[in-house]
Amino acid sequence: KNQFSSWFHRLKTYNHHSRDLELNSIGPTMNVRHGLTSGRFSAFAGMFFFLIGAVLSCLWYFQVIGKPYPDYQPEEYRSLDPSVLRQIWEYRISIFPVIVAIDFFEALGLLALVHVAECLIKIFKDSFLPMFGTTLLMVMRICFLMGALLPCLEFLQALGFFGAADWIASWDQLPDEAYISLEVSYKLSQGRQLWLFSLQFIFLSVALISYGFLAWSRPRVFPKVVCFISWFISLVGFFCFCFEIASFYHPELRGGLGISVLVWGVFFLPLWMVWNGMLLGRYEGPVDDPTQRVPLNTEMTRQSSHEE
């Protein structure tokens, strides 16, 4: 009877430990895929959309497509010279399809980035989260979503505004005063949406910082270099935000904005997406990491050994 009781107690203890390990640790037999292959395709599709937008931006910047930018003095623009404003609006009408296409592909790339982020969150949930890990996951998810939705709203608003401005500017014999009103309303519209849509850089930077800290706690899955790249992209994103705000009031800073956006959206962000897309393609489940296992109840183990 005593032997049967001891055997039953050891079996109960074993079941208790097995349940704890199954719920709270990473076991070598847990080989579960979460449908992450779609995240890999989303990463490569997002990179493709970003590259198309980057090529169009370069062609526009170097005046390969569209009319050449009008040549005028800053004093002529500040005095609202109607002849200068007419040339500016003729230029804007000529590049209107290019701007819409650039915004469209950027919005598609960021929407693909949201799905990549959701797949990465599934990987982070597979393991024991570090301190404040749940909060970081929530921040990462919200910031990636907001960073993708703002360019979509900006694209739709620009589509409506430039469409209406194109229609008005195409009227025959438009008086000079109309161009003055059109330019003033355009600047006011830009100033109203400047801070709102520039926040996309802040949201994406915060999301990448959260990703970096979460990936740092999973060295068996995420290389350290990916964490440093994500933090570097977030730093460049903050510079993009500052340059975009400052360049509205000081046009001479547009060169800094162009370089920052080029580094951020053409080189490193697509590189980050491709790197994580390759990871999502070969990820097959939690990695066995003994340091993240929940330790056994030593008191119950000692008691079981004593009974033996």
PDB file of C-alpha atoms in Angstrom:
ATOM      1  CA  LYS A   1       0.000   0.000   0.000  1.00  0.00           C
ATOM      2  CA  ASN A   2       2.795   2.437   0.909  1.00  0.00           C
ATOM      3  CA  GLN A   3       4.602   1.599  -2.296  1.00  0.00           C
ATOM      4  CA  PHE A   4       1.439   2.211  -4.360  1.00  0.00           C
ATOM      5  CA  SER A   5       0.880   5.545  -2.585  1.00  0.00           C
ATOM      6  CA  SER A   6       4.447   6.612  -3.294  1.00  0.00           C
ATOM      7  CA  TRP A   7       4.139   5.635  -6.957  1.00  0.00           C
ATOM      8  CA  PHE A   8       0.839   7.543  -7.280  1.00  0.00           C
ATOM      9  CA  HIS A   9       2.383  10.636  -5.688  1.00  0.00           C
ATOM     10  CA  ARG A  10       5.334  10.558  -8.105  1.00  0.00           C
ATOM     11  CA  LEU A  11       2.935  10.224 -11.064  1.00  0.00           C
ATOM     12  CA  LYS A  12       0.900  13.190  -9.829  1.00  0.00           C
ATOM     13  CA  THR A  13       4.063  15.261  -9.401  1.00  0.00           C
ATOM     14  CA  TYR A  14       5.253  14.318 -12.899  1.00  0.00           C
ATOM     15  CA  ASN A  15       1.913  15.350 -14.447  1.00  0.00           C
ATOM     16  CA  HIS A  16       2.036  18.633 -12.569  1.00  0.00           C
ATOM     17  CA  HIS A  17       5.532  19.425 -13.875  1.00  0.00           C
ATOM     18  CA  SER A  18       4.603  18.349 -17.405  1.00  0.00           C
ATOM     19  CA  ARG A  19       1.632  20.713 -17.442  1.00  0.00           C
ATOM     20  CA  ASP A  20       3.787  23.615 -16.248  1.00  0.00           C
ATOM     21  CA  LEU A  21       6.374  22.954 -18.918  1.00  0.00           C
ATOM     22  CA  GLU A  22       3.756  22.727 -21.632  1.00  0.00           C
ATOM     23  CA  LEU A  23       2.143  26.030 -20.703  1.00  0.00           C
ATOM     24  CA  ASN A  24       5.115  28.141 -19.671  1.00  0.00           C
ATOM     25  CA  SER A  25       8.252  26.998 -21.473  1.00  0.00           C
ATOM     26  CA  ILE A  26       9.678  26.282 -24.862  1.00  0.00           C
ATOM     27  CA  GLY A  27       9.855  22.563 -25.446  1.00  0.00           C
ATOM     28  CA  PRO A  28      11.840  20.835 -28.178  1.00  0.00           C
ATOM     29  CA  THR A  29       8.808  18.850 -29.290  1.00  0.00           C
ATOM     30  CA  MET A  30       6.669  21.943 -29.904  1.00  0.00           C
ATOM     31  CA  ASN A  31       7.008  22.262 -33.673  1.00  0.00           C
ATOM     32  CA  VAL A  32       4.106  24.535 -34.593  1.00  0.00           C
ATOM     33  CA  ARG A  33       3.803  26.818 -37.605  1.00  0.00           C
ATOM     34  CA  HIS A  34       1.396  29.708 -37.479  1.00  0.00           C
ATOM     35  CA  GLY A  35       0.914  30.244 -41.187  1.00  0.00           C
ATOM     36  CA  LEU A  36       3.955  32.520 -41.269  1.00  0.00           C
ATOM     37  CA  THR A  37       4.724  31.828 -44.919  1.00  0.00           C
ATOM     38  CA  SER A  38       2.268  34.577 -45.859  1.00  0.00           C
ATOM     39  CA  GLY A  39       4.398  36.987 -43.826  1.00  0.00           C
ATOM     40  CA  ARG A  40       7.378  36.094 -45.994  1.00  0.00           C
ATOM     41  CA  PHE A  41       5.453  36.921 -49.181  1.00  0.00           C
ATOM     42  CA  SER A  42       4.177  40.139 -47.596  1.00  0.00           C
ATOM     43  CA  ALA A  43       7.739  41.162 -46.735  1.00  0.00           C
ATOM     44  CA  PHE A  44       8.987  40.669 -50.290  1.00  0.00           C
ATOM     45  CA  ALA A  45       5.870  42.329 -51.741  1.00  0.00           C
ATOM     46  CA  GLY A  46       6.371  45.322 -49.444  1.00  0.00           C
ATOM     47  CA  MET A  47      10.005  45.588 -50.506  1.00  0.00           C
ATOM     48  CA  PHE A  48       8.892  45.493 -54.149  1.00  0.00           C
ATOM     49  CA  PHE A  49       6.352  48.303 -53.589  1.00  0.00           C
ATOM     50  CA  PHE A  50       8.930  50.407 -51.730  1.00  0.00           C
ATOM     51  CA  LEU A  51      11.432  49.993 -54.573  1.00  0.00           C
ATOM     52  CA  ILE A  52       8.880  51.030 -57.198  1.00  0.00           C
ATOM     53  CA  GLY A  53       8.073  54.154 -55.202  1.00  0.00           C
ATOM     54  CA  ALA A  54      11.789  54.852 -54.765  1.00  0.00           C
ATOM     55  CA  VAL A  55      12.485  54.541 -58.504  1.00  0.00           C
ATOM     56  CA  LEU A  56       9.622  56.912 -59.312  1.00  0.00           C
ATOM     57  CA  SER A  57      10.870  59.364 -56.692  1.00  0.00           C
ATOM     58  CA  CYS A  58      14.370  59.341 -58.190  1.00  0.00           C
ATOM     59  CA  LEU A  59      13.033  59.810 -61.716  1.00  0.00           C
ATOM     60  CA  TRP A  60      10.961  62.749 -60.494  1.00  0.00           C
ATOM     61  CA  TYR A  61      13.800  64.259 -58.452  1.00  0.00           C
ATOM     62  CA  PHE A  62      16.235  64.145 -61.378  1.00  0.00           C
ATOM     63  CA  GLN A  63      13.501  65.502 -63.716  1.00  0.00           C
ATOM     64  CA  VAL A  64      13.498  62.450 -65.949  1.00  0.00           C
ATOM     65  CA  ILE A  65       9.708  62.438 -65.870  1.00  0.00           C
ATOM     66  CA  GLY A  66       7.480  65.491 -65.640  1.00  0.00           C
ATOM     67  CA  LYS A  67       8.185  69.078 -66.537  1.00  0.00           C
ATOM     68  CA  PRO A  68      11.287  70.872 -65.217  1.00  0.00           C
ATOM     69  CA  TYR A  69      10.726  72.772 -62.017  1.00  0.00           C
ATOM     70  CA  PRO A  70      10.189  76.502 -62.718  1.00  0.00           C
ATOM     71  CA  ASP A  71      13.087  78.834 -62.048  1.00  0.00           C
ATOM     72  CA  TYR A  72      12.234  81.837 -59.888  1.00  0.00           C
ATOM     73  CA  GLN A  73      13.576  83.873 -57.006  1.00  0.00           C
ATOM     74  CA  PRO A  74      12.256  83.339 -53.455  1.00  0.00           C
ATOM     75  CA  GLU A  75      11.190  87.008 -53.299  1.00  0.00           C
ATOM     76  CA  GLU A  76       8.987  86.503 -56.341  1.00  0.00           C
ATOM     77  CA  TYR A  77       7.199  83.636 -54.658  1.00  0.00           C
ATOM     78  CA  ARG A  78       6.756  85.441 -51.328  1.00  0.00           C
ATOM     79  CA  SER A  79       5.246  88.416 -53.167  1.00  0.00           C
ATOM     80  CA  LEU A  80       2.756  86.019 -54.793  1.00  0.00           C
ATOM     81  CA  ASP A  81       3.713  86.975 -58.321  1.00  0.00           C
ATOM     82  CA  PRO A  82       0.845  85.559 -60.466  1.00  0.00           C
ATOM     83  CA  SER A  83       3.145  84.634 -63.353  1.00  0.00           C
ATOM     84  CA  VAL A  84       5.371  82.583 -61.016  1.00  0.00           C
ATOM     85  CA  LEU A  85       2.361  80.937 -59.381  1.00  0.00           C
ATOM     86  CA  ARG A  86       0.980  80.015 -62.788  1.00  0.00           C
ATOM     87  CA  GLN A  87       4.246  78.271 -63.692  1.00  0.00           C
ATOM     88  CA  ILE A  88       4.287  76.438 -60.356  1.00  0.00           C
ATOM     89  CA  TRP A  89       0.765  75.129 -60.807  1.00  0.00           C
ATOM     90  CA  GLU A  90       1.456  74.035 -64.361  1.00  0.00           C
ATOM     91  CA  TYR A  91       4.393  72.065 -62.978  1.00  0.00           C
ATOM     92  CA  ARG A  92       2.267  70.518 -60.207  1.00  0.00           C
ATOM     93  CA  ILE A  93      -0.387  69.460 -62.680  1.00  0.00           C
ATOM     94  CA  SER A  94       2.245  67.769 -64.848  1.00  0.00           C
ATOM     95  CA  ILE A  95       3.630  65.701 -61.933  1.00  0.00           C
ATOM     96  CA  PHE A  96       0.259  64.974 -60.330  1.00  0.00           C
ATOM     97  CA  PRO A  97       0.112  61.341 -61.616  1.00  0.00           C
ATOM     98  CA  VAL A  98       3.681  60.711 -60.441  1.00  0.00           C
ATOM     99  CA  ILE A  99       2.977  61.977 -56.903  1.00  0.00           C
ATOM    100  CA  VAL A 100      -0.179  59.882 -56.675  1.00  0.00           C
ATOM    101  CA  ALA A 101       1.718  56.786 -57.857  1.00  0.00           C
ATOM    102  CA  ILE A 102       4.522  57.337 -55.306  1.00  0.00           C
ATOM    103  CA  ASP A 103       2.036  57.731 -52.435  1.00  0.00           C
ATOM    104  CA  PHE A 104       0.095  54.693 -53.631  1.00  0.00           C
ATOM    105  CA  PHE A 105       3.078  52.338 -53.668  1.00  0.00           C
ATOM    106  CA  GLU A 106       4.311  53.669 -50.324  1.00  0.00           C
ATOM    107  CA  ALA A 107       0.898  52.959 -48.784  1.00  0.00           C
ATOM    108  CA  LEU A 108       0.898  49.423 -50.234  1.00  0.00           C
ATOM    109  CA  GLY A 109       4.379  48.765 -48.855  1.00  0.00           C
ATOM    110  CA  LEU A 110       3.394  49.891 -45.364  1.00  0.00           C
ATOM    111  CA  LEU A 111       0.205  47.817 -45.417  1.00  0.00           C
ATOM    112  CA  ALA A 112       2.323  44.782 -46.258  1.00  0.00           C
ATOM    113  CA  LEU A 113       4.566  45.742 -43.342  1.00  0.00           C
ATOM    114  CA  VAL A 114       1.586  45.462 -40.968  1.00  0.00           C
ATOM    115  CA  HIS A 115       1.103  41.792 -41.847  1.00  0.00           C
ATOM    116  CA  VAL A 116       4.811  41.142 -41.389  1.00  0.00           C
ATOM    117  CA  ALA A 117       4.572  42.710 -37.922  1.00  0.00           C
ATOM    118  CA  GLU A 118       1.600  40.494 -37.018  1.00  0.00           C
ATOM    119  CA  CYS A 119       3.578  37.383 -37.970  1.00  0.00           C
ATOM    120  CA  LEU A 120       6.529  38.553 -35.902  1.00  0.00           C
ATOM    121  CA  ILE A 121       4.222  39.072 -32.922  1.00  0.00           C
ATOM    122  CA  LYS A 122       3.201  35.412 -33.209  1.00  0.00           C
ATOM    123  CA  ILE A 123       6.857  34.413 -32.927  1.00  0.00           C
ATOM    124  CA  PHE A 124       7.353  36.592 -29.861  1.00  0.00           C
ATOM    125  CA  LYS A 125       4.287  35.030 -28.229  1.00  0.00           C
ATOM    126  CA  ASP A 126       5.758  31.550 -28.729  1.00  0.00           C
ATOM    127  CA  SER A 127       8.290  32.130 -25.984  1.00  0.00           C
ATOM    128  CA  PHE A 128       8.517  33.438 -22.469  1.00  0.00           C
ATOM    129  CA  LEU A 129       8.219  37.243 -22.811  1.00  0.00           C
ATOM    130  CA  PRO A 130      10.747  39.497 -21.063  1.00  0.00           C
ATOM    131  CA  MET A 131       9.805  42.184 -18.568  1.00  0.00           C
ATOM    132  CA  PHE A 132       7.174  44.523 -20.055  1.00  0.00           C
ATOM    133  CA  GLY A 133       6.989  42.151 -23.022  1.00  0.00           C
ATOM    134  CA  THR A 134       3.187  42.273 -23.224  1.00  0.00           C
ATOM    135  CA  THR A 135       3.259  46.077 -23.233  1.00  0.00           C
ATOM    136  CA  LEU A 136       5.930  46.124 -25.928  1.00  0.00           C
ATOM    137  CA  LEU A 137       3.854  43.772 -28.083  1.00  0.00           C
ATOM    138  CA  MET A 138       0.831  46.041 -27.773  1.00  0.00           C
ATOM    139  CA  VAL A 139       2.888  49.153 -28.552  1.00  0.00           C
ATOM    140  CA  MET A 140       4.517  47.429 -31.535  1.00  0.00           C
ATOM    141  CA  ARG A 141       1.168  46.348 -32.979  1.00  0.00           C
ATOM    142  CA  ILE A 142      -0.557  49.726 -32.536  1.00  0.00           C
ATOM    143  CA  CYS A 143       2.378  51.767 -33.857  1.00  0.00           C
ATOM    144  CA  PHE A 144       2.861  49.623 -36.968  1.00  0.00           C
ATOM    145  CA  LEU A 145      -0.868  49.897 -37.694  1.00  0.00           C
ATOM    146  CA  MET A 146      -0.987  53.669 -37.210  1.00  0.00           C
ATOM    147  CA  GLY A 147       2.216  54.135 -39.205  1.00  0.00           C
ATOM    148  CA  ALA A 148       0.591  52.320 -42.131  1.00  0.00           C
ATOM    149  CA  LEU A 149      -2.847  53.943 -41.926  1.00  0.00           C
ATOM    150  CA  LEU A 150      -1.596  57.537 -41.917  1.00  0.00           C
ATOM    151  CA  PRO A 151       0.052  57.295 -45.391  1.00  0.00           C
ATOM    152  CA  CYS A 152      -3.136  55.701 -46.696  1.00  0.00           C
ATOM    153  CA  LEU A 153      -5.162  58.657 -45.426  1.00  0.00           C
ATOM    154  CA  GLU A 154      -2.556  61.034 -46.833  1.00  0.00           C
ATOM    155  CA  PHE A 155      -2.814  59.346 -50.230  1.00  0.00           C
ATOM    156  CA  LEU A 156      -6.607  59.659 -50.293  1.00  0.00           C
ATOM    157  CA  GLN A 157      -6.531  63.277 -49.180  1.00  0.00           C
ATOM    158  CA  ALA A 158      -3.850  64.192 -51.723  1.00  0.00           C
ATOM    159  CA  LEU A 159      -5.850  62.426 -54.421  1.00  0.00           C
ATOM    160  CA  GLY A 160      -8.915  64.520 -53.685  1.00  0.00           C
ATOM    161  CA  PHE A 161      -7.067  67.801 -53.227  1.00  0.00           C
ATOM    162  CA  PHE A 162      -4.831  67.560 -56.286  1.00  0.00           C
ATOM    163  CA  GLY A 163      -7.743  66.307 -58.366  1.00  0.00           C
ATOM    164  CA  ALA A 164      -9.806  69.369 -57.479  1.00  0.00           C
ATOM    165  CA  ALA A 165      -6.830  71.713 -57.925  1.00  0.00           C
ATOM    166  CA  ASP A 166      -6.057  70.169 -61.300  1.00  0.00           C
ATOM    167  CA  TRP A 167      -9.650  70.691 -62.375  1.00  0.00           C
ATOM    168  CA  ILE A 168      -9.683  74.343 -61.231  1.00  0.00           C
ATOM    169  CA  ALA A 169      -6.300  75.176 -62.751  1.00  0.00           C
ATOM    170  CA  SER A 170      -7.392  73.759 -66.087  1.00  0.00           C
ATOM    171  CA  TRP A 171     -10.145  76.358 -66.501  1.00  0.00           C
ATOM    172  CA  ASP A 172      -9.682  78.680 -69.451  1.00  0.00           C
ATOM    173  CA  GLN A 173      -8.510  82.237 -68.779  1.00  0.00           C
ATOM    174  CA  LEU A 174      -8.210  81.793 -65.041  1.00  0.00           C
ATOM    175  CA  PRO A 175      -7.515  85.254 -63.521  1.00  0.00           C
ATOM    176  CA  ASP A 176      -4.314  85.969 -61.646  1.00  0.00           C
ATOM    177  CA  GLU A 177      -6.143  86.399 -58.352  1.00  0.00           C
ATOM    178  CA  ALA A 178      -7.379  82.816 -58.628  1.00  0.00           C
ATOM    179  CA  TYR A 179      -3.819  81.497 -58.658  1.00  0.00           C
ATOM    180  CA  ILE A 180      -3.045  83.523 -55.543  1.00  0.00           C
ATOM    181  CA  SER A 181      -6.060  82.062 -53.746  1.00  0.00           C
ATOM    182  CA  LEU A 182      -5.196  78.589 -54.991  1.00  0.00           C
ATOM    183  CA  GLU A 183      -1.625  78.826 -53.680  1.00  0.00           C
ATOM    184  CA  VAL A 184      -2.676  80.200 -50.293  1.00  0.00           C
ATOM    185  CA  SER A 185      -5.273  77.464 -49.835  1.00  0.00           C
ATOM    186  CA  TYR A 186      -2.681  74.856 -50.854  1.00  0.00           C
ATOM    187  CA  LYS A 187      -0.179  76.072 -48.252  1.00  0.00           C
ATOM    188  CA  LEU A 188      -2.844  76.185 -45.554  1.00  0.00           C
ATOM    189  CA  SER A 189      -3.880  72.637 -46.420  1.00  0.00           C
ATOM    190  CA  GLN A 190      -0.268  71.474 -46.262  1.00  0.00           C
ATOM    191  CA  GLY A 191       0.223  73.142 -42.885  1.00  0.00           C
ATOM    192  CA  ARG A 192      -2.934  71.530 -41.490  1.00  0.00           C
ATOM    193  CA  GLN A 193      -1.862  68.021 -42.417  1.00  0.00           C
ATOM    194  CA  LEU A 194       1.882  68.506 -41.830  1.00  0.00           C
ATOM    195  CA  TRP A 195       2.049  67.399 -38.202  1.00  0.00           C
ATOM    196  CA  LEU A 196      -0.591  64.713 -38.576  1.00  0.00           C
ATOM    197  CA  PHE A 197       0.932  62.816 -41.489  1.00  0.00           C
ATOM    198  CA  SER A 198       4.519  63.384 -40.347  1.00  0.00           C
ATOM    199  CA  LEU A 199       3.674  61.268 -37.304  1.00  0.00           C
ATOM    200  CA  GLN A 200       4.033  58.168 -39.469  1.00  0.00           C
ATOM    201  CA  PHE A 201       7.793  58.400 -38.884  1.00  0.00           C
ATOM    202  CA  ILE A 202       7.274  58.596 -35.107  1.00  0.00           C
ATOM    203  CA  PHE A 203       4.867  55.644 -35.030  1.00  0.00           C
ATOM    204  CA  LEU A 204       7.114  53.442 -37.159  1.00  0.00           C
ATOM    205  CA  SER A 205      10.197  54.433 -35.153  1.00  0.00           C
ATOM    206  CA  VAL A 206       8.519  53.518 -31.859  1.00  0.00           C
ATOM    207  CA  ALA A 207       7.349  50.216 -33.374  1.00  0.00           C
ATOM    208  CA  LEU A 208      10.889  49.375 -34.503  1.00  0.00           C
ATOM    209  CA  ILE A 209      12.303  50.229 -31.073  1.00  0.00           C
ATOM    210  CA  SER A 210       9.796  47.854 -29.469  1.00  0.00           C
ATOM    211  CA  TYR A 211      10.680  45.180 -32.000  1.00  0.00           C
ATOM    212  CA  GLY A 212      14.375  45.600 -31.217  1.00  0.00           C
ATOM    213  CA  PHE A 213      13.903  45.018 -27.495  1.00  0.00           C
ATOM    214  CA  LEU A 214      11.652  42.002 -28.080  1.00  0.00           C
ATOM    215  CA  ALA A 215      14.063  40.497 -30.610  1.00  0.00           C
ATOM    216  CA  TRP A 216      16.971  41.067 -28.221  1.00  0.00           C
ATOM    217  CA  SER A 217      15.353  38.598 -25.806  1.00  0.00           C
ATOM    218  CA  ARG A 218      15.254  35.901 -28.541  1.00  0.00           C
ATOM    219  CA  PRO A 219      18.905  35.557 -29.611  1.00  0.00           C
ATOM    220  CA  ARG A 220      18.336  32.004 -30.900  1.00  0.00           C
ATOM    221  CA  VAL A 221      15.847  33.327 -33.487  1.00  0.00           C
ATOM    222  CA  PHE A 222      16.775  36.977 -34.128  1.00  0.00           C
ATOM    223  CA  PRO A 223      20.423  37.959 -34.694  1.00  0.00           C
ATOM    224  CA  LYS A 224      21.672  40.921 -32.713  1.00  0.00           C
ATOM    225  CA  VAL A 225      22.449  42.802 -35.906  1.00  0.00           C
ATOM    226  CA  VAL A 226      18.727  42.936 -36.737  1.00  0.00           C
ATOM    227  CA  CYS A 227      18.091  44.679 -33.430  1.00  0.00           C
ATOM    228  CA  PHE A 228      20.763  47.279 -34.174  1.00  0.00           C
ATOM    229  CA  ILE A 229      19.378  47.819 -37.687  1.00  0.00           C
ATOM    230  CA  SER A 230      15.867  48.368 -36.326  1.00  0.00           C
ATOM    231  CA  TRP A 231      17.143  50.898 -33.780  1.00  0.00           C
ATOM    232  CA  PHE A 232      19.153  52.673 -36.480  1.00  0.00           C
ATOM    233  CA  ILE A 233      16.065  52.880 -38.722  1.00  0.00           C
ATOM    234  CA  SER A 234      14.070  54.316 -35.825  1.00  0.00           C
ATOM    235  CA  LEU A 235      16.765  56.977 -35.273  1.00  0.00           C
ATOM    236  CA  VAL A 236      16.665  57.933 -38.968  1.00  0.00           C
ATOM    237  CA  GLY A 237      12.856  58.032 -38.718  1.00  0.00           C
ATOM    238  CA  PHE A 238      13.073  60.681 -35.991  1.00  0.00           C
ATOM    239  CA  PHE A 239      15.375  62.725 -38.244  1.00  0.00           C
ATOM    240  CA  CYS A 240      12.841  62.368 -41.092  1.00  0.00           C
ATOM    241  CA  PHE A 241      10.111  63.716 -38.821  1.00  0.00           C
ATOM    242  CA  CYS A 242      12.206  66.730 -37.792  1.00  0.00           C
ATOM    243  CA  PHE A 243      13.320  67.513 -41.355  1.00  0.00           C
ATOM    244  CA  GLU A 244       9.784  67.247 -42.727  1.00  0.00           C
ATOM    245  CA  ILE A 245       8.471  69.733 -40.164  1.00  0.00           C
ATOM    246  CA  ALA A 246      11.402  72.121 -40.588  1.00  0.00           C
ATOM    247  CA  SER A 247      11.487  71.983 -44.393  1.00  0.00           C
ATOM    248  CA  PHE A 248       7.930  73.313 -44.586  1.00  0.00           C
ATOM    249  CA  TYR A 249       9.056  76.618 -43.061  1.00  0.00           C
ATOM    250  CA  HIS A 250      12.625  76.509 -44.426  1.00  0.00           C
ATOM    251  CA  PRO A 251      12.660  75.062 -47.975  1.00  0.00           C
ATOM    252  CA  GLU A 252      16.461  75.012 -48.007  1.00  0.00           C
ATOM    253  CA  LEU A 253      16.297  71.982 -45.670  1.00  0.00           C
ATOM    254  CA  ARG A 254      14.563  69.806 -48.244  1.00  0.00           C
ATOM    255  CA  GLY A 255      17.924  68.285 -49.154  1.00  0.00           C
ATOM    256  CA  GLY A 256      18.276  66.877 -45.635  1.00  0.00           C
ATOM    257  CA  LEU A 257      14.737  65.534 -45.813  1.00  0.00           C
ATOM    258  CA  GLY A 258      15.442  63.833 -49.138  1.00  0.00           C
ATOM    259  CA  ILE A 259      18.610  62.158 -47.852  1.00  0.00           C
ATOM    260  CA  SER A 260      16.900  60.991 -44.638  1.00  0.00           C
ATOM    261  CA  VAL A 261      13.904  59.554 -46.476  1.00  0.00           C
ATOM    262  CA  LEU A 262      16.240  57.904 -49.001  1.00  0.00           C
ATOM    263  CA  VAL A 263      18.203  56.150 -46.237  1.00  0.00           C
ATOM    264  CA  TRP A 264      15.053  55.290 -44.294  1.00  0.00           C
ATOM    265  CA  GLY A 265      12.641  54.119 -46.977  1.00  0.00           C
ATOM    266  CA  VAL A 266      14.875  52.983 -49.835  1.00  0.00           C
ATOM    267  CA  PHE A 267      17.736  51.139 -48.168  1.00  0.00           C
ATOM    268  CA  PHE A 268      17.257  50.097 -44.562  1.00  0.00           C
ATOM    269  CA  LEU A 269      13.501  49.585 -44.180  1.00  0.00           C
ATOM    270  CA  PRO A 270      13.278  47.272 -47.239  1.00  0.00           C
ATOM    271  CA  LEU A 271      16.419  45.503 -45.958  1.00  0.00           C
ATOM    272  CA  TRP A 272      14.712  44.997 -42.590  1.00  0.00           C
ATOM    273  CA  MET A 273      11.596  43.611 -44.304  1.00  0.00           C
ATOM    274  CA  VAL A 274      13.598  41.177 -46.449  1.00  0.00           C
ATOM    275  CA  TRP A 275      15.614  39.965 -43.460  1.00  0.00           C
ATOM    276  CA  ASN A 276      12.485  39.274 -41.425  1.00  0.00           C
ATOM    277  CA  GLY A 277      10.737  37.780 -44.441  1.00  0.00           C
ATOM    278  CA  MET A 278      13.526  35.210 -44.788  1.00  0.00           C
ATOM    279  CA  LEU A 279      13.238  34.464 -41.078  1.00  0.00           C
ATOM    280  CA  LEU A 280       9.475  33.955 -41.336  1.00  0.00           C
ATOM    281  CA  GLY A 281       9.982  31.579 -44.235  1.00  0.00           C
ATOM    282  CA  ARG A 282      12.182  29.191 -42.277  1.00  0.00           C
ATOM    283  CA  TYR A 283      10.673  29.530 -38.794  1.00  0.00           C
ATOM    284  CA  GLU A 284       9.039  26.268 -37.727  1.00  0.00           C
ATOM    285  CA  GLY A 285       8.154  26.812 -34.109  1.00  0.00           C
ATOM    286  CA  PRO A 286       9.637  27.672 -30.743  1.00  0.00           C
ATOM    287  CA  VAL A 287      13.341  27.081 -30.266  1.00  0.00           C
ATOM    288  CA  ASP A 288      14.496  24.910 -27.378  1.00  0.00           C
ATOM    289  CA  ASP A 289      16.120  27.306 -24.928  1.00  0.00           C
ATOM    290  CA  PRO A 290      16.779  25.765 -21.499  1.00  0.00           C
ATOM    291  CA  THR A 291      17.390  29.203 -19.967  1.00  0.00           C
ATOM    292  CA  GLN A 292      13.750  30.114 -20.603  1.00  0.00           C
ATOM    293  CA  ARG A 293      12.275  26.991 -19.090  1.00  0.00           C
ATOM    294  CA  VAL A 294      10.232  27.297 -15.912  1.00  0.00           C
ATOM    295  CA  PRO A 295      12.276  25.626 -13.164  1.00  0.00           C
ATOM    296  CA  LEU A 296      10.865  22.550 -11.519  1.00  0.00           C
ATOM    297  CA  ASN A 297       9.482  22.797  -8.024  1.00  0.00           C
ATOM    298  CA  THR A 298      12.590  21.730  -6.101  1.00  0.00           C
ATOM    299  CA  GLU A 299      10.679  21.143  -2.882  1.00  0.00           C
ATOM    300  CA  MET A 300       8.316  18.627  -4.501  1.00  0.00           C
ATOM    301  CA  THR A 301      11.228  16.969  -6.301  1.00  0.00           C
ATOM    302  CA  ARG A 302      13.136  16.616  -3.017  1.00  0.00           C
ATOM    303  CA  GLN A 303      10.049  15.152  -1.331  1.00  0.00           C
ATOM    304  CA  SER A 304       9.563  12.616  -4.114  1.00  0.00           C
ATOM    305  CA  SER A 305      13.217  11.530  -3.895  1.00  0.00           C
ATOM    306  CA  HIS A 306      12.933  11.105  -0.137  1.00  0.00           C
ATOM    307  CA  GLU A 307       9.869   8.883  -0.503  1.00  0.00           C
ATOM    308  CA  GLU A 308      11.754   6.710  -2.955  1.00  0.00           C
TER     309      GLU A 308
END
